[in-house]
Coordinates of C-alpha atoms in Angstrom, one line a residue:
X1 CA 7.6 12.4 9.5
X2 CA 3.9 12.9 9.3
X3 CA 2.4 10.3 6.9
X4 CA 1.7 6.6 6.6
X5 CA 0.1 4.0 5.0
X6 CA -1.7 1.4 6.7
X7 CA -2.0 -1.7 4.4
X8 CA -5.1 -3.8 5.8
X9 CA -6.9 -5.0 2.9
X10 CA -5.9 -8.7 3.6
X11 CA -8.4 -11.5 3.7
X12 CA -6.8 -12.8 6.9
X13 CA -7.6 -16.5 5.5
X14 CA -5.1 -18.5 7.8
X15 CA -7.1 -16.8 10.8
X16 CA -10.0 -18.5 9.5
X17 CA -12.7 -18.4 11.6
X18 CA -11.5 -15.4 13.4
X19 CA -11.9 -13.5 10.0
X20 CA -15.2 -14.8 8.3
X21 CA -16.9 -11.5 10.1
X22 CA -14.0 -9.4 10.8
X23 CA -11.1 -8.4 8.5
X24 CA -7.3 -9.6 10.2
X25 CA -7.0 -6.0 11.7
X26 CA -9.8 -5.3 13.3
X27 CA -9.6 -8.5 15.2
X28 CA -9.2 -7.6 18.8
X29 CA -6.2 -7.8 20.4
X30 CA -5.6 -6.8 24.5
X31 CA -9.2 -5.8 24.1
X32 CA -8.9 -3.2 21.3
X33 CA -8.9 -4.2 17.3
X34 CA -5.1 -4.7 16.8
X35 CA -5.2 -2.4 14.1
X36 CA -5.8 0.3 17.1
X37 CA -2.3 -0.4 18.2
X38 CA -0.6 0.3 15.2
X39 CA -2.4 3.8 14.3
X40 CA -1.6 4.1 18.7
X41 CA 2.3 3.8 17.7
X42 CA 2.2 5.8 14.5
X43 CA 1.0 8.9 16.1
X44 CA 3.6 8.4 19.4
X45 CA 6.1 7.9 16.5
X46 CA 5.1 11.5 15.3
X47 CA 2.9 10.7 12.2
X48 CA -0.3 12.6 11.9
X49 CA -1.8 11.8 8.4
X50 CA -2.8 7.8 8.0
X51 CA -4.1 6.4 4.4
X52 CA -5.6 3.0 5.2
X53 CA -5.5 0.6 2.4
X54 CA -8.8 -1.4 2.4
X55 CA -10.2 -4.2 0.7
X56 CA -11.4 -7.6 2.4
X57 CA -14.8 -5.8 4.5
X58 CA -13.3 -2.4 3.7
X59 CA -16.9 -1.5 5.0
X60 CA -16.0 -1.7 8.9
X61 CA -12.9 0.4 9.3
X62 CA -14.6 3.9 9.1
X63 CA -17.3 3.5 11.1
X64 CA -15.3 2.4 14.0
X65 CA -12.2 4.8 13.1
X66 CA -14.0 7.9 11.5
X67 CA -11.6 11.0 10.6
X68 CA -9.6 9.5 13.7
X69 CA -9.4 12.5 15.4
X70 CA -9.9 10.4 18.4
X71 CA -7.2 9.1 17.9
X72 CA -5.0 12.6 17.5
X73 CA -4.8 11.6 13.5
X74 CA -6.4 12.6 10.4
X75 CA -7.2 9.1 9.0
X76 CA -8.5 8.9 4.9
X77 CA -9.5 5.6 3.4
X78 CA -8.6 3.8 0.1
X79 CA -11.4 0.4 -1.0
X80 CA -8.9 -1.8 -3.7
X81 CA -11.5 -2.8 -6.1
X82 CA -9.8 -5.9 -7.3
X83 CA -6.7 -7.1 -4.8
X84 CA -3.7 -5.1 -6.2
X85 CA -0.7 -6.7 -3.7
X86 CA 1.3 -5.0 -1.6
X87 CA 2.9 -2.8 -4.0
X88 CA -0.1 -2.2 -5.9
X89 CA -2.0 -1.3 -3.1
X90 CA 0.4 1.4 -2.0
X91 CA 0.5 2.9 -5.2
X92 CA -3.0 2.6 -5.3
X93 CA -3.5 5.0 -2.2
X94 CA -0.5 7.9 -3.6
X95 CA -3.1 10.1 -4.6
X96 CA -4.1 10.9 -0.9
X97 CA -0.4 11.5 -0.1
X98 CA 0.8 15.2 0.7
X99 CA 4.2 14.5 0.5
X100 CA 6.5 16.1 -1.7
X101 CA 9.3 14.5 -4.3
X102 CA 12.0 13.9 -1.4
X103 CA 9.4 13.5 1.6
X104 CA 9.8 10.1 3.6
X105 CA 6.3 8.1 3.7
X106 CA 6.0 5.3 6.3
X107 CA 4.5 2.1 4.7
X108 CA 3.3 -0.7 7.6
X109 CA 2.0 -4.4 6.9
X110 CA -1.4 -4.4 8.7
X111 CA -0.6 -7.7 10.4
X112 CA 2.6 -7.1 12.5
X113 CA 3.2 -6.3 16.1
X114 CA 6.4 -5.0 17.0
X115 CA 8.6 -2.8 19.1
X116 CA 10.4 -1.3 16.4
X117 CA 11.5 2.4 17.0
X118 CA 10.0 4.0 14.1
X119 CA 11.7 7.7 14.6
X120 CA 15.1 5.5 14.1
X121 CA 13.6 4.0 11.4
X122 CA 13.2 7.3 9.6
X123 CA 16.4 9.0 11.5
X124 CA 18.3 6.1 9.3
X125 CA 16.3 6.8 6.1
X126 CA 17.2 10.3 6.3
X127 CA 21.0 10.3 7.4
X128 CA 21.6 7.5 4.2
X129 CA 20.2 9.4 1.9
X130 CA 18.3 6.3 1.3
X131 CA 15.3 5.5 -1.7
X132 CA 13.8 2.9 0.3
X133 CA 14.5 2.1 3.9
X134 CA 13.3 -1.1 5.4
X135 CA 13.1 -2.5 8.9
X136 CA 14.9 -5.9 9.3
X137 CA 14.8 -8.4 12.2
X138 CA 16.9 -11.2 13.0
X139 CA 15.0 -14.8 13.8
X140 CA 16.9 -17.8 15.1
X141 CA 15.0 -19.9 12.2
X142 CA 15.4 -18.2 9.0
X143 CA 14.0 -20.9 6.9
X144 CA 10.5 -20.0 7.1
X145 CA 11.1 -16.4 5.6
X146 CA 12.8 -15.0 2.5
X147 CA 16.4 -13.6 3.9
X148 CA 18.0 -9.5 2.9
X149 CA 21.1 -9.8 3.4
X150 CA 23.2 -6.3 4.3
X151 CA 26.8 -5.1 3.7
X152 CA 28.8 -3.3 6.5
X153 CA 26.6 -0.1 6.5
X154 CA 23.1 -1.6 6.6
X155 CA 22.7 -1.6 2.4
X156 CA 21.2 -4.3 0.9
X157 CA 22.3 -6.5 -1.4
X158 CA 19.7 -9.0 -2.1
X159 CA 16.0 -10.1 -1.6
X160 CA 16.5 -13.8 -1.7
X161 CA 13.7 -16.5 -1.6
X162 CA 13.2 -19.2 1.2
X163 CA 16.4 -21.1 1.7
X164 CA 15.9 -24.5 0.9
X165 CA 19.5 -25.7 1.7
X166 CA 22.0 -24.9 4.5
X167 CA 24.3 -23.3 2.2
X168 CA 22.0 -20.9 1.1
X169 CA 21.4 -19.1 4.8
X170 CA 23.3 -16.5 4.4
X171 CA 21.8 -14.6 7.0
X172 CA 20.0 -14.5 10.0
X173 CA 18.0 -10.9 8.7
X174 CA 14.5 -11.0 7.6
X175 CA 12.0 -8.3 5.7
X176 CA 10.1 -7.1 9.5
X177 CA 7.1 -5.6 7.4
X178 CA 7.6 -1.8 7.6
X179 CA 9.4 0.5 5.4
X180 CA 9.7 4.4 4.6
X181 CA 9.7 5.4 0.9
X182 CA 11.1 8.2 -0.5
X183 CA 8.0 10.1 -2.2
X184 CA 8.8 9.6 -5.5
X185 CA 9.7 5.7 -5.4
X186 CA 6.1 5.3 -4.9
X187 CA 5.3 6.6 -8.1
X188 CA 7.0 4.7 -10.2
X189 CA 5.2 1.3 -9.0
X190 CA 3.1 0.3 -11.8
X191 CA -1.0 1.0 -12.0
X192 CA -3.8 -1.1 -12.2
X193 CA -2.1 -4.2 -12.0
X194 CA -1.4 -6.9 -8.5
X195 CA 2.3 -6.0 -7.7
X196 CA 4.0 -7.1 -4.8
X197 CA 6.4 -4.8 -3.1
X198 CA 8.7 -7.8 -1.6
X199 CA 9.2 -9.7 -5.0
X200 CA 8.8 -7.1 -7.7
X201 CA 9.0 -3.6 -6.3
X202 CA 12.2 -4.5 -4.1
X203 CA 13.9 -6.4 -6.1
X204 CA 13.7 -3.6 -9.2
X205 CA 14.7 -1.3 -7.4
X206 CA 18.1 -2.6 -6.5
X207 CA 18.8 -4.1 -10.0
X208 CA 18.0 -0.2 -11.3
X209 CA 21.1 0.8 -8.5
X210 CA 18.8 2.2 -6.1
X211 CA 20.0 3.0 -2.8
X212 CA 18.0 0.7 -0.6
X213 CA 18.8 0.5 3.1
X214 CA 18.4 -2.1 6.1
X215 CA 18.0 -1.1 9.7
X216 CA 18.0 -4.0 12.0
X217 CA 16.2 -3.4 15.0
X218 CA 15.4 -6.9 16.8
X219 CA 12.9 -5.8 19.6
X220 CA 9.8 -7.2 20.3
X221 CA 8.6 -8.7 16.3
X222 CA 5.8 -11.2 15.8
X223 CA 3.8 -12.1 12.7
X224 CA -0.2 -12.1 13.3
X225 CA -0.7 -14.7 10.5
X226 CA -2.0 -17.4 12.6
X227 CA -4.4 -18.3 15.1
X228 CA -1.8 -19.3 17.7
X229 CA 0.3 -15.9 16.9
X230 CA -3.2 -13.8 17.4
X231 CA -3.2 -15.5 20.9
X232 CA 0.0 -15.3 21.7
X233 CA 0.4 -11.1 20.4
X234 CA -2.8 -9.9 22.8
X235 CA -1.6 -11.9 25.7
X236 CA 2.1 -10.4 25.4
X237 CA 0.2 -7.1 25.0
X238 CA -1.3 -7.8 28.3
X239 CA 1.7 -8.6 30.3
X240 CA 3.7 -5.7 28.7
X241 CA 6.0 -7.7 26.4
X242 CA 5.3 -6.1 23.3
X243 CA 4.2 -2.1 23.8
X244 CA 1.7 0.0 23.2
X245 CA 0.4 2.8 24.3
X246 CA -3.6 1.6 23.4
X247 CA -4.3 -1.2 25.8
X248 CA -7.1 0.1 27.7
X249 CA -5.8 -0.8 31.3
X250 CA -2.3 -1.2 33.3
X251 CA -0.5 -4.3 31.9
X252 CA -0.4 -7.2 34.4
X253 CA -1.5 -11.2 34.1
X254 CA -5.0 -9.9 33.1
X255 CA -7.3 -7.5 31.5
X256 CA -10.6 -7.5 32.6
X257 CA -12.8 -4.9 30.4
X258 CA -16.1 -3.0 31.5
X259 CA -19.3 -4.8 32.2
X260 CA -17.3 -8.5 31.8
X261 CA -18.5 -10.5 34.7
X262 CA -16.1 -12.8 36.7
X263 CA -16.3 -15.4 39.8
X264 CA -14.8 -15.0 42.8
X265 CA -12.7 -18.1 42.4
X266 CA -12.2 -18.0 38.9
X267 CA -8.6 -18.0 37.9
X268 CA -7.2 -15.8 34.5
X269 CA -3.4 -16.0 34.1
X270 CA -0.7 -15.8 31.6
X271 CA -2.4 -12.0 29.9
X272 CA -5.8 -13.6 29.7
X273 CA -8.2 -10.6 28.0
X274 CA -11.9 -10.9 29.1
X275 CA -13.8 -8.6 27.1
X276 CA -17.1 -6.2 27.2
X277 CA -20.4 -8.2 28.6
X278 CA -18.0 -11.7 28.6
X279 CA -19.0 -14.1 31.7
X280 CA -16.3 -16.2 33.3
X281 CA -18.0 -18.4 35.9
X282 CA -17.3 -20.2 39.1
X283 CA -14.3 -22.5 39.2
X284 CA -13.4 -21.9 35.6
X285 CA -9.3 -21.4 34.4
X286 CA -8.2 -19.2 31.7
X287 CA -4.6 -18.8 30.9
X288 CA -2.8 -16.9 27.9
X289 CA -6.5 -16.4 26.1
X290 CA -8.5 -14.3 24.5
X291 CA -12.3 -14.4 25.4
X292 CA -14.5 -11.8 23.1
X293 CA -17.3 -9.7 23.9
X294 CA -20.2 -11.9 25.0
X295 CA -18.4 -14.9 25.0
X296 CA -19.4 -17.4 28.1
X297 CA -17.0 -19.6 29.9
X298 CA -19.5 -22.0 32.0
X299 CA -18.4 -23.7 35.5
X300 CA -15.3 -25.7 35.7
X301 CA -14.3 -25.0 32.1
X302 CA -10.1 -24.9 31.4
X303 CA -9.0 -22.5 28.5
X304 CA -5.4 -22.4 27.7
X305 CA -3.8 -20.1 24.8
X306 CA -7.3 -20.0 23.2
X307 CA -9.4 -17.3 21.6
X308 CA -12.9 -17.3 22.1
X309 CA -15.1 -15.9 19.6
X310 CA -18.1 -13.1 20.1
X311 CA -21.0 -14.8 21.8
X312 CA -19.8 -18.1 21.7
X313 CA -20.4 -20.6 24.7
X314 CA -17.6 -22.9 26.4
X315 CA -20.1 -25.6 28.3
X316 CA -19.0 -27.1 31.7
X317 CA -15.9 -28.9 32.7
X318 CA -14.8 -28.6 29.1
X319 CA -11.0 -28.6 27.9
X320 CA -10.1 -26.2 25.5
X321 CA -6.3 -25.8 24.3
X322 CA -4.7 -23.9 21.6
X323 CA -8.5 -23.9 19.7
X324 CA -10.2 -21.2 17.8
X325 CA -13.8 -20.9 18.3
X326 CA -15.7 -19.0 16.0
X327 CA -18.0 -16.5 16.9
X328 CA -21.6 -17.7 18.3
X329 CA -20.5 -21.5 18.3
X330 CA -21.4 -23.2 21.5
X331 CA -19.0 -25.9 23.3
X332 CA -21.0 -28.7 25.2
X333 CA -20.4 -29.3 28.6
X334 CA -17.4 -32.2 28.8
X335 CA -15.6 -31.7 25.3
X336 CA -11.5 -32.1 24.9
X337 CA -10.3 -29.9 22.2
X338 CA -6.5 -29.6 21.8
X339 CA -3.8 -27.8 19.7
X340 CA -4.9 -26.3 16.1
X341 CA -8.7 -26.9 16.6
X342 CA -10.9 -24.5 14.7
X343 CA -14.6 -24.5 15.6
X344 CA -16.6 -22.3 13.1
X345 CA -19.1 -19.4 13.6
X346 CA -22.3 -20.9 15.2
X347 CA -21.5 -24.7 15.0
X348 CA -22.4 -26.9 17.9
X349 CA -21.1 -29.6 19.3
X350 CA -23.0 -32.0 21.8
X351 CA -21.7 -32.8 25.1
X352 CA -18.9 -35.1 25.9
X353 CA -18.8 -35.5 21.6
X354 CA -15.0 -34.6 21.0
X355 CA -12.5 -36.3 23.8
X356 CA -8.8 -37.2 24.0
X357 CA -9.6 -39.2 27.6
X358 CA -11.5 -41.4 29.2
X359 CA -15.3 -39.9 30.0
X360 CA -14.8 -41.7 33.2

């Protein structure tokens, strides 16, 4: 296995504000953009050629990245003109492919985190003989998610949509988000046109008799979409939950990067990530959160399962949890801001202006 493509070329919208400056992968997660934690998996896994498929501020990615060398890869880079979908976008990116025919290619959603054993992954691909090979997890609530169902040897049978009555979970397996692709499967995916691989590509495939194969591996799996799942991914990172060989430090209840600043009775808890030139200060609590480079947590201040946006300001005594704050925005001194708050970049809000309690 040496090749993979990276699809990244997402708009990240439900991570609004986290994304209005940053594309969804480059978002920093255990102190590193989270796409650094795939690329750090890929190459542990054995791959040594990455295509990244860009769109949404394809711009970024290189700069930071380069060739990747630093990384032990060779990294190329593919800008979607128009958003193509996830089929289209890995078609889009074949031409930078060395594979041959038969060759397995390792395709990864740019937005999961997971534990998933990717030399089993392509161990299965390889010993079934199969066209496609994807990874499948099992979730408790499968309602949320489109379901594969699998016969006795791991083949699928179906890609079915959202079950929208009892009767129709069949199963408890859901499409994880990475896949290997015989060579050759990925050049019959249409050109120049959005295609999706889960609802057009997939689905072909199996109606045309193709042999496409399930491995469930239920490790560590967690979506990215959302603000709360962001949180939750860097501070697992942290405390070791989920691995990966790129967080920059030995996992424990905290990660406290170069030149951040932090009281002596300031308390971080629960994989709390304090990043580069960040100031924590005196008698302030941080648990499960994310605070970004530059980002200032003033006296007193409680922070619970909340990211903290570049630069921004979190004024004194205030109560922040399960919030987004956008990058620059500034917190007065004796707000209240609980679950599914979303502060944009730069906004400010007065002291004492939002509460849940008494200002007495």
């Amino acid at each position: 296995m040496t090749e993979a493509i990276l699809l990244v070329g997402g708009k990240g919208t439900r991570l609004r504000p986290l994304t209005v400056h940053t594309p969804k992968p480059m978002v920093r997660a255990a102190g590193v953009p989270f796409l650094t934690h795939q690329l750090a998996r890929a190459r542990a896994a054995g791959v040594d050629h990455i295509v990244l498929a860009t769109s949404y501020l394809a711009e970024v990615f290189e700069p930071h990245f380069g060739d990747g060398s630093a990384l032990g890869l060779h990294i190329e880079y593919v800008t979607e003109d128009e958003p193509l979908g996830t089929g289209g976008a890995i078609r889009n990116v074949a031409s930078r492919l060395h594979a041959g025919p038969d060759d397995p290619v390792l395709v990864f959603n740019g937005d999961i985190l997971t534990g998933l054993d990717i030399r089993r992954l392509v161990d299965t691909h390889e010993t079934t003989g199969a066209d496609v090979s994807l990874h499948l997890t099992k979730v408790t609530d499968p309602r949320a998610y489109g379901l594969v169902p699998t016969d006795d040897t791991g083949r699928v049978l179906a890609f079915l949509e959202k079950p929208t009555t009892p009767e129709e979970i069949v199963t408890d397996q859901i499409n994880a988000g990475a896949y290997v692709f015989r060579r050759s499967v990925i050049d019959t995916i249409p050109t120049g046109r959005p295609v999706s691989v889960e609802r057009e590509t997939f689905p072909g495939l199996l109606t045309a008799g193709a042999h496409l194969q399930g491995m469930v591996d239920s490790t560590y799996w967690l979506d990215l979409g959302t603000p709360a799942a962001f949180v939750r991914g860097s501070a697992d990172l942290v405390l070791g939950r989920a691995p990966s060989p790129a967080v920059p430090g030995r996992c424990g209840d905290r990660l406290i990067l170069p030149t951040a600043r932090v009281a002596p009775d300031a308390k971080l808890t629960g994989g709390t990530v304090v990043g580069e030139g960040a100031l924590i200060s005196e008698g302030a609590r941080v648990s499960g959160s994310t605070i970004l480079p530059g980002a200032v947590i003033e006296p007193g201040a409680v922070i619970t399962d909340s990211l903290i946006g570049t630069r921004a300001r979190i004024g004194t005594r205030s109560i922040l949890t399960g919030t987004v704050i956008g990058d620059g925005a500034i917190i007065g001194p004796d707000n209240e801001l609980r679950d599914g708050a979303r502060v944009w970049c730069d906004a400010r809000i007065p002291a004492g202006a939002v509460r849940f309690s008494s200002d007495q």
